[in-house]
Structure formats: structure tokens, C-alpha cells
Amino acid sequence: MLSTPDDKIEIQEFFEQVSYALSLQFKEKWRHRYSERFINIFQRMLMEAFSSQKAIKISELEEEFITKNGYDKLVVSDFFKTIDISLYYPIIYKGR
């Protein structure tokens, strides 16, 4: 299957989005609303997904934040909506 110019633009936009999510600017923007530790967890999990080349289910992110780190489900849900977690597909996906 041949790639189209639109495919290249989408891939570039995806990598720009991920790069931003891993940046200091992202951390600075959101650390006051969610805490620096919260943002560090998100950035760590994103990096681990890339280094292992394994996508993350949203439910795995929720488990990490809620069960393992004690964050409130509403805070996690608000974060996902605020950053528009769908922009991180295919590295972060809904699953079944």
C-alpha cells in the first residue's frame, strides 16, 4: 500500500503531538492543575510505550493513575478530556 501526502501529514502531526506531551512545556502547562507527579506518570508511560513498542490501553493508564497511584477517577477522566487523549492514537487506544 502506498502512502499518500495526507498519511505523511497525519504521521508528522502525531509525532509532534507526542513530542509535545513529552516536553517540559507540557509539564509546565499542566503540573499546576494536575501535579508534577501526575504529569511525570503520564510522560513515563508514554516513553515506556515507545521504548517497548507496545501501545497502551486507556484502561492501563487509568489503572496506573487510580489503582497504583491513588488519583481520583474524575481527575484522570478530566485530564484525558483536557488533553484530548484520542490525539495519541495509535500509541494510546481504548481497547475492548
Backbone as ProteinMPNN parsed JSONL, in Angstrom:
{"seq_chain_A": "MLSTPDDKIEIQEFFEQVSYALSLQFKEKWRHRYSERFINIFQRMLMEAFSSQKAIKISELEEEFITKNGYDKLVVSDFFKTIDISLYYPIIYKGR", "coords_chain_A": {"N_chain_A": [[0.838, -1.177, 0.0], [0.622, 2.131, -0.884], [1.788, 5.158, 0.55], [0.095, 8.218, 1.135], [0.257, 11.814, 0.599], [-1.385, 12.909, 2.597], [-1.313, 10.921, 4.567], [1.335, 11.136, 5.411], [1.301, 13.683, 6.529], [-0.473, 13.274, 8.66], [0.999, 11.416, 10.195], [3.224, 12.966, 10.826], [1.977, 15.003, 12.331], [1.039, 13.453, 14.468], [3.478, 12.602, 15.662], [4.489, 15.088, 16.381], [2.597, 15.818, 18.294], [3.027, 13.85, 20.261], [5.687, 14.388, 20.879], [5.384, 16.938, 21.989], [3.849, 16.23, 24.253], [5.761, 14.982, 25.742], [7.411, 16.976, 26.471], [9.017, 19.673, 28.328], [7.484, 21.961, 28.28], [4.854, 20.974, 28.146], [4.706, 19.721, 30.626], [5.041, 21.956, 32.313], [2.757, 23.411, 31.634], [0.606, 21.822, 32.577], [1.193, 20.931, 35.184], [0.415, 22.453, 37.385], [-2.312, 22.214, 37.479], [-2.759, 19.45, 37.641], [-0.64, 18.252, 39.037], [2.877, 17.816, 39.32], [3.892, 15.247, 39.656], [1.786, 13.676, 38.669], [1.827, 14.363, 35.927], [4.38, 13.469, 35.332], [4.007, 10.698, 35.553], [2.283, 10.189, 33.387], [3.976, 10.99, 31.256], [6.094, 9.185, 31.617], [4.838, 6.715, 31.141], [4.123, 7.029, 28.476], [6.652, 7.221, 27.282], [7.621, 4.652, 27.92], [5.903, 3.113, 26.385], [6.755, 3.737, 23.813], [9.453, 2.898, 23.928], [9.173, 0.167, 24.407], [7.732, -0.494, 22.261], [5.031, -1.031, 22.364], [1.64, -0.488, 22.417], [-0.571, 1.404, 24.597], [-3.381, 0.658, 26.513], [-6.194, 2.637, 27.32], [-7.395, 1.869, 29.667], [-5.252, 0.744, 31.035], [-3.716, 2.996, 31.586], [-5.543, 4.296, 33.261], [-5.607, 2.459, 35.381], [-2.973, 2.677, 36.309], [-2.901, 5.367, 37.205], [-5.164, 5.539, 38.986], [-5.476, 3.112, 40.591], [-2.807, 2.285, 41.253], [-1.542, 4.684, 41.955], [-3.311, 6.235, 43.362], [-4.925, 8.372, 42.439], [-7.902, 10.305, 41.908], [-10.691, 9.09, 40.084], [-12.248, 10.918, 38.622], [-10.491, 13.056, 38.265], [-8.557, 11.914, 36.636], [-10.118, 11.264, 34.401], [-10.871, 13.864, 33.662], [-8.363, 14.894, 32.934], [-7.754, 13.285, 30.685], [-9.781, 14.162, 28.961], [-9.165, 16.891, 28.783], [-6.599, 16.99, 27.583], [-7.243, 15.756, 25.294], [-7.148, 12.795, 24.75], [-7.539, 11.114, 22.595], [-5.985, 12.079, 20.557], [-3.603, 10.812, 20.765], [-3.734, 8.366, 19.676], [-2.271, 5.979, 17.568], [-0.8, 5.059, 19.763], [-1.909, 5.213, 22.261], [-4.86, 3.713, 23.123], [-8.396, 2.79, 23.115], [-9.145, 0.058, 23.404], [-10.792, -3.081, 24.238]], "CA_chain_A": [[0.0, 0.0, 0.0], [1.402, 3.35, -0.99], [1.343, 6.222, 1.444], [-0.313, 9.449, 0.459], [0.708, 13.003, 1.325], [-2.202, 13.062, 3.801], [-0.782, 9.986, 5.567], [2.58, 11.713, 5.931], [0.926, 14.808, 7.385], [-1.035, 12.701, 9.888], [2.097, 10.832, 10.965], [4.011, 14.086, 11.339], [1.19, 15.628, 13.393], [1.045, 12.533, 15.606], [4.774, 12.674, 16.332], [4.58, 16.407, 17.008], [1.758, 15.759, 19.486], [3.726, 13.036, 21.254], [6.865, 15.156, 21.281], [4.907, 17.978, 22.899], [3.434, 15.59, 25.506], [6.96, 14.597, 26.489], [8.231, 18.168, 26.648], [8.958, 20.478, 29.543], [6.361, 22.888, 28.121], [3.655, 20.23, 28.519], [4.758, 19.557, 32.08], [4.8, 23.266, 32.917], [1.371, 23.813, 31.382], [-0.379, 21.026, 33.296], [1.588, 20.498, 36.534], [-0.32, 23.193, 38.418], [-3.683, 21.715, 37.52], [-2.803, 18.02, 37.966], [0.564, 17.992, 39.826], [4.051, 17.402, 38.542], [3.957, 13.783, 39.741], [0.769, 13.172, 37.758], [2.336, 14.542, 34.564], [5.527, 12.554, 35.2], [3.48, 9.349, 35.326], [1.82, 10.149, 32.002], [5.138, 11.038, 30.364], [6.837, 7.922, 31.765], [4.107, 5.64, 30.46], [4.241, 7.295, 27.043], [8.019, 6.821, 26.905], [7.705, 3.194, 28.002], [5.182, 2.567, 25.225], [7.629, 3.856, 22.649], [10.656, 2.074, 24.063], [8.79, -1.252, 24.302], [6.969, -0.603, 21.011], [3.744, -1.629, 22.723], [0.621, 0.529, 22.69], [-1.162, 1.398, 25.936], [-4.832, 0.795, 26.598], [-6.605, 3.689, 28.258], [-7.654, 1.21, 30.956], [-3.955, 0.588, 31.707], [-3.397, 4.32, 32.127], [-6.432, 4.512, 34.4], [-5.134, 1.611, 36.486], [-1.736, 3.278, 36.834], [-3.232, 6.582, 37.946], [-6.172, 5.369, 40.032], [-5.2, 1.997, 41.498], [-1.42, 2.25, 41.722], [-1.06, 5.966, 42.471], [-4.326, 6.826, 44.222], [-5.61, 9.552, 41.923], [-9.347, 10.191, 41.758], [-11.125, 8.749, 38.723], [-12.715, 12.132, 37.956], [-9.306, 13.831, 37.89], [-7.969, 11.204, 35.494], [-11.036, 11.466, 33.286], [-10.741, 15.267, 33.266], [-7.075, 15.022, 32.24], [-7.901, 12.672, 29.356], [-10.606, 15.066, 28.14], [-8.463, 18.16, 28.603], [-5.512, 16.853, 26.599], [-7.837, 15.016, 24.178], [-6.369, 11.554, 24.698], [-7.687, 10.494, 21.275], [-4.9, 12.565, 19.69], [-2.432, 9.953, 20.952], [-3.948, 7.103, 18.972], [-2.468, 4.598, 17.998], [0.048, 4.635, 20.888], [-2.857, 5.054, 23.352], [-6.125, 3.35, 22.482], [-9.473, 2.381, 24.025], [-9.191, -1.387, 23.652], [-12.139, -3.653, 24.338]], "C_chain_A": [[0.881, 1.239, 0.0], [0.874, 4.396, -0.014], [1.029, 7.467, 0.627], [0.263, 10.638, 1.217], [-0.088, 13.242, 2.608], [-1.724, 12.144, 4.92], [0.47, 10.558, 6.22], [2.294, 12.876, 6.872], [0.378, 14.294, 8.713], [0.051, 12.115, 10.774], [2.936, 11.94, 11.593], [3.272, 14.768, 12.489], [1.153, 14.762, 14.649], [2.362, 12.632, 16.37], [5.008, 14.037, 16.982], [3.778, 16.439, 18.301], [2.449, 14.984, 20.604], [4.954, 13.775, 21.773], [6.478, 16.253, 22.27], [4.531, 17.377, 24.257], [4.623, 15.192, 26.372], [7.836, 15.798, 26.844], [8.067, 18.82, 28.021], [7.789, 21.468, 29.465], [5.035, 22.23, 28.529], [3.582, 20.1, 30.036], [4.443, 20.873, 32.776], [3.344, 23.699, 32.771], [0.397, 23.102, 32.321], [-0.026, 20.694, 34.737], [0.835, 21.223, 37.644], [-1.752, 22.692, 38.567], [-3.75, 20.267, 38.013], [-1.679, 17.549, 38.878], [1.689, 17.479, 38.92], [4.18, 15.883, 38.53], [2.98, 13.133, 38.762], [1.276, 13.23, 36.315], [3.537, 13.624, 34.328], [5.075, 11.128, 34.912], [3.034, 9.209, 33.874], [3.008, 10.121, 31.034], [5.951, 9.743, 30.428], [6.145, 6.8, 31.0], [4.168, 5.805, 28.945], [5.622, 6.881, 26.537], [8.174, 5.298, 26.915], [7.004, 2.536, 26.819], [6.052, 2.635, 23.977], [8.845, 2.954, 22.767], [10.347, 0.584, 23.947], [8.079, -1.545, 22.984], [5.646, -1.328, 21.231], [2.778, -0.513, 23.092], [0.026, 0.337, 24.074], [-2.679, 1.51, 25.804], [-5.14, 1.914, 27.595], [-6.869, 3.084, 29.634], [-6.354, 0.969, 31.733], [-3.491, 1.916, 32.307], [-4.248, 4.602, 33.363], [-5.985, 3.702, 35.606], [-3.888, 2.206, 37.133], [-2.051, 4.497, 37.703], [-4.105, 6.307, 39.168], [-5.759, 4.32, 41.058], [-3.792, 2.081, 42.098], [-0.957, 3.549, 42.365], [-2.106, 6.768, 43.241], [-4.988, 8.104, 43.739], [-7.093, 9.267, 41.748], [-9.707, 9.951, 40.293], [-11.585, 9.982, 37.946], [-11.56, 13.013, 37.493], [-8.662, 13.222, 36.65], [-8.826, 11.412, 34.252], [-10.943, 12.898, 32.763], [-9.444, 15.499, 32.488], [-7.18, 14.468, 30.825], [-8.729, 13.561, 28.427], [-9.846, 16.344, 27.811], [-7.371, 18.066, 27.551], [-5.993, 16.172, 25.326], [-7.002, 13.765, 23.882], [-6.472, 10.863, 23.34], [-6.603, 10.945, 20.293], [-3.664, 11.667, 19.749], [-2.622, 8.556, 20.365], [-2.973, 7.053, 17.802], [-1.616, 4.17, 19.2], [-0.79, 4.478, 22.169], [-4.219, 4.794, 22.713], [-7.128, 2.832, 23.505], [-9.442, 0.898, 24.348], [-10.621, -1.872, 23.727], [-12.691, -3.508, 25.711]], "O_chain_A": [[1.793, 1.356, 0.819], [-0.331, 4.502, 0.215], [1.621, 7.721, -0.422], [0.709, 10.491, 2.355], [0.464, 13.723, 3.598], [-1.726, 12.534, 6.088], [0.641, 10.471, 7.436], [2.964, 13.036, 7.892], [0.723, 14.818, 9.772], [0.021, 12.304, 11.99], [3.311, 11.854, 12.762], [3.879, 15.077, 13.514], [1.226, 15.278, 15.764], [2.359, 12.735, 17.597], [5.659, 14.123, 18.024], [4.219, 17.018, 19.293], [2.452, 15.416, 21.757], [5.222, 13.779, 22.974], [7.165, 16.469, 23.269], [4.855, 17.95, 25.298], [4.502, 15.08, 27.592], [8.892, 15.636, 27.455], [7.117, 18.553, 28.756], [7.173, 21.775, 30.486], [4.199, 22.857, 29.179], [2.54, 20.337, 30.647], [3.662, 20.901, 33.727], [2.772, 24.286, 33.689], [-0.545, 23.725, 32.811], [-0.892, 20.206, 35.464], [0.637, 20.668, 38.725], [-2.329, 22.743, 39.653], [-4.686, 19.895, 38.721], [-1.808, 16.47, 39.456], [1.462, 16.811, 37.912], [4.537, 15.297, 37.508], [3.317, 12.148, 38.105], [1.164, 12.254, 35.573], [3.688, 13.066, 33.241], [5.697, 10.428, 34.113], [3.366, 8.227, 33.209], [3.034, 9.318, 30.101], [6.438, 9.263, 29.405], [6.795, 6.028, 30.294], [4.255, 4.817, 28.215], [5.739, 6.26, 25.48], [8.792, 4.728, 26.015], [7.465, 1.513, 26.312], [6.079, 1.698, 23.18], [9.228, 2.307, 21.792], [11.169, -0.181, 23.442], [7.853, -2.703, 22.636], [5.204, -2.124, 20.402], [3.06, 0.304, 23.969], [0.104, -0.746, 24.654], [-3.189, 2.358, 25.071], [-4.429, 2.1, 28.583], [-6.596, 3.718, 30.654], [-6.361, 0.99, 32.964], [-2.94, 1.948, 33.407], [-3.747, 5.082, 34.379], [-5.984, 4.206, 36.73], [-3.767, 2.232, 38.358], [-1.523, 4.633, 38.806], [-3.815, 6.792, 40.262], [-5.699, 4.604, 42.254], [-3.62, 1.961, 43.31], [-0.078, 3.533, 43.226], [-1.815, 7.863, 43.72], [-5.554, 8.847, 44.54], [-7.493, 8.135, 41.476], [-9.108, 10.53, 39.387], [-11.341, 10.081, 36.743], [-11.645, 13.647, 36.441], [-8.272, 13.937, 35.728], [-8.306, 11.703, 33.175], [-10.937, 13.117, 31.552], [-9.437, 16.222, 31.492], [-6.744, 15.113, 29.871], [-8.413, 13.695, 27.245], [-9.887, 16.819, 26.676], [-7.229, 18.963, 26.719], [-5.224, 16.027, 24.375], [-6.261, 13.702, 22.9], [-5.579, 10.1, 22.972], [-6.337, 10.259, 19.306], [-2.787, 11.751, 18.89], [-1.776, 7.678, 20.537], [-2.866, 8.049, 17.087], [-1.702, 3.015, 19.618], [-0.428, 3.706, 23.057], [-4.673, 5.563, 21.865], [-6.758, 2.477, 24.624], [-9.699, 0.525, 25.493], [-11.551, -1.167, 23.332], [-13.816, -3.935, 25.973]]}, "name": "protein", "num_of_chains": 1, "seq": "MLSTPDDKIEIQEFFEQVSYALSLQFKEKWRHRYSERFINIFQRMLMEAFSSQKAIKISELEEEFITKNGYDKLVVSDFFKTIDISLYYPIIYKGR"}
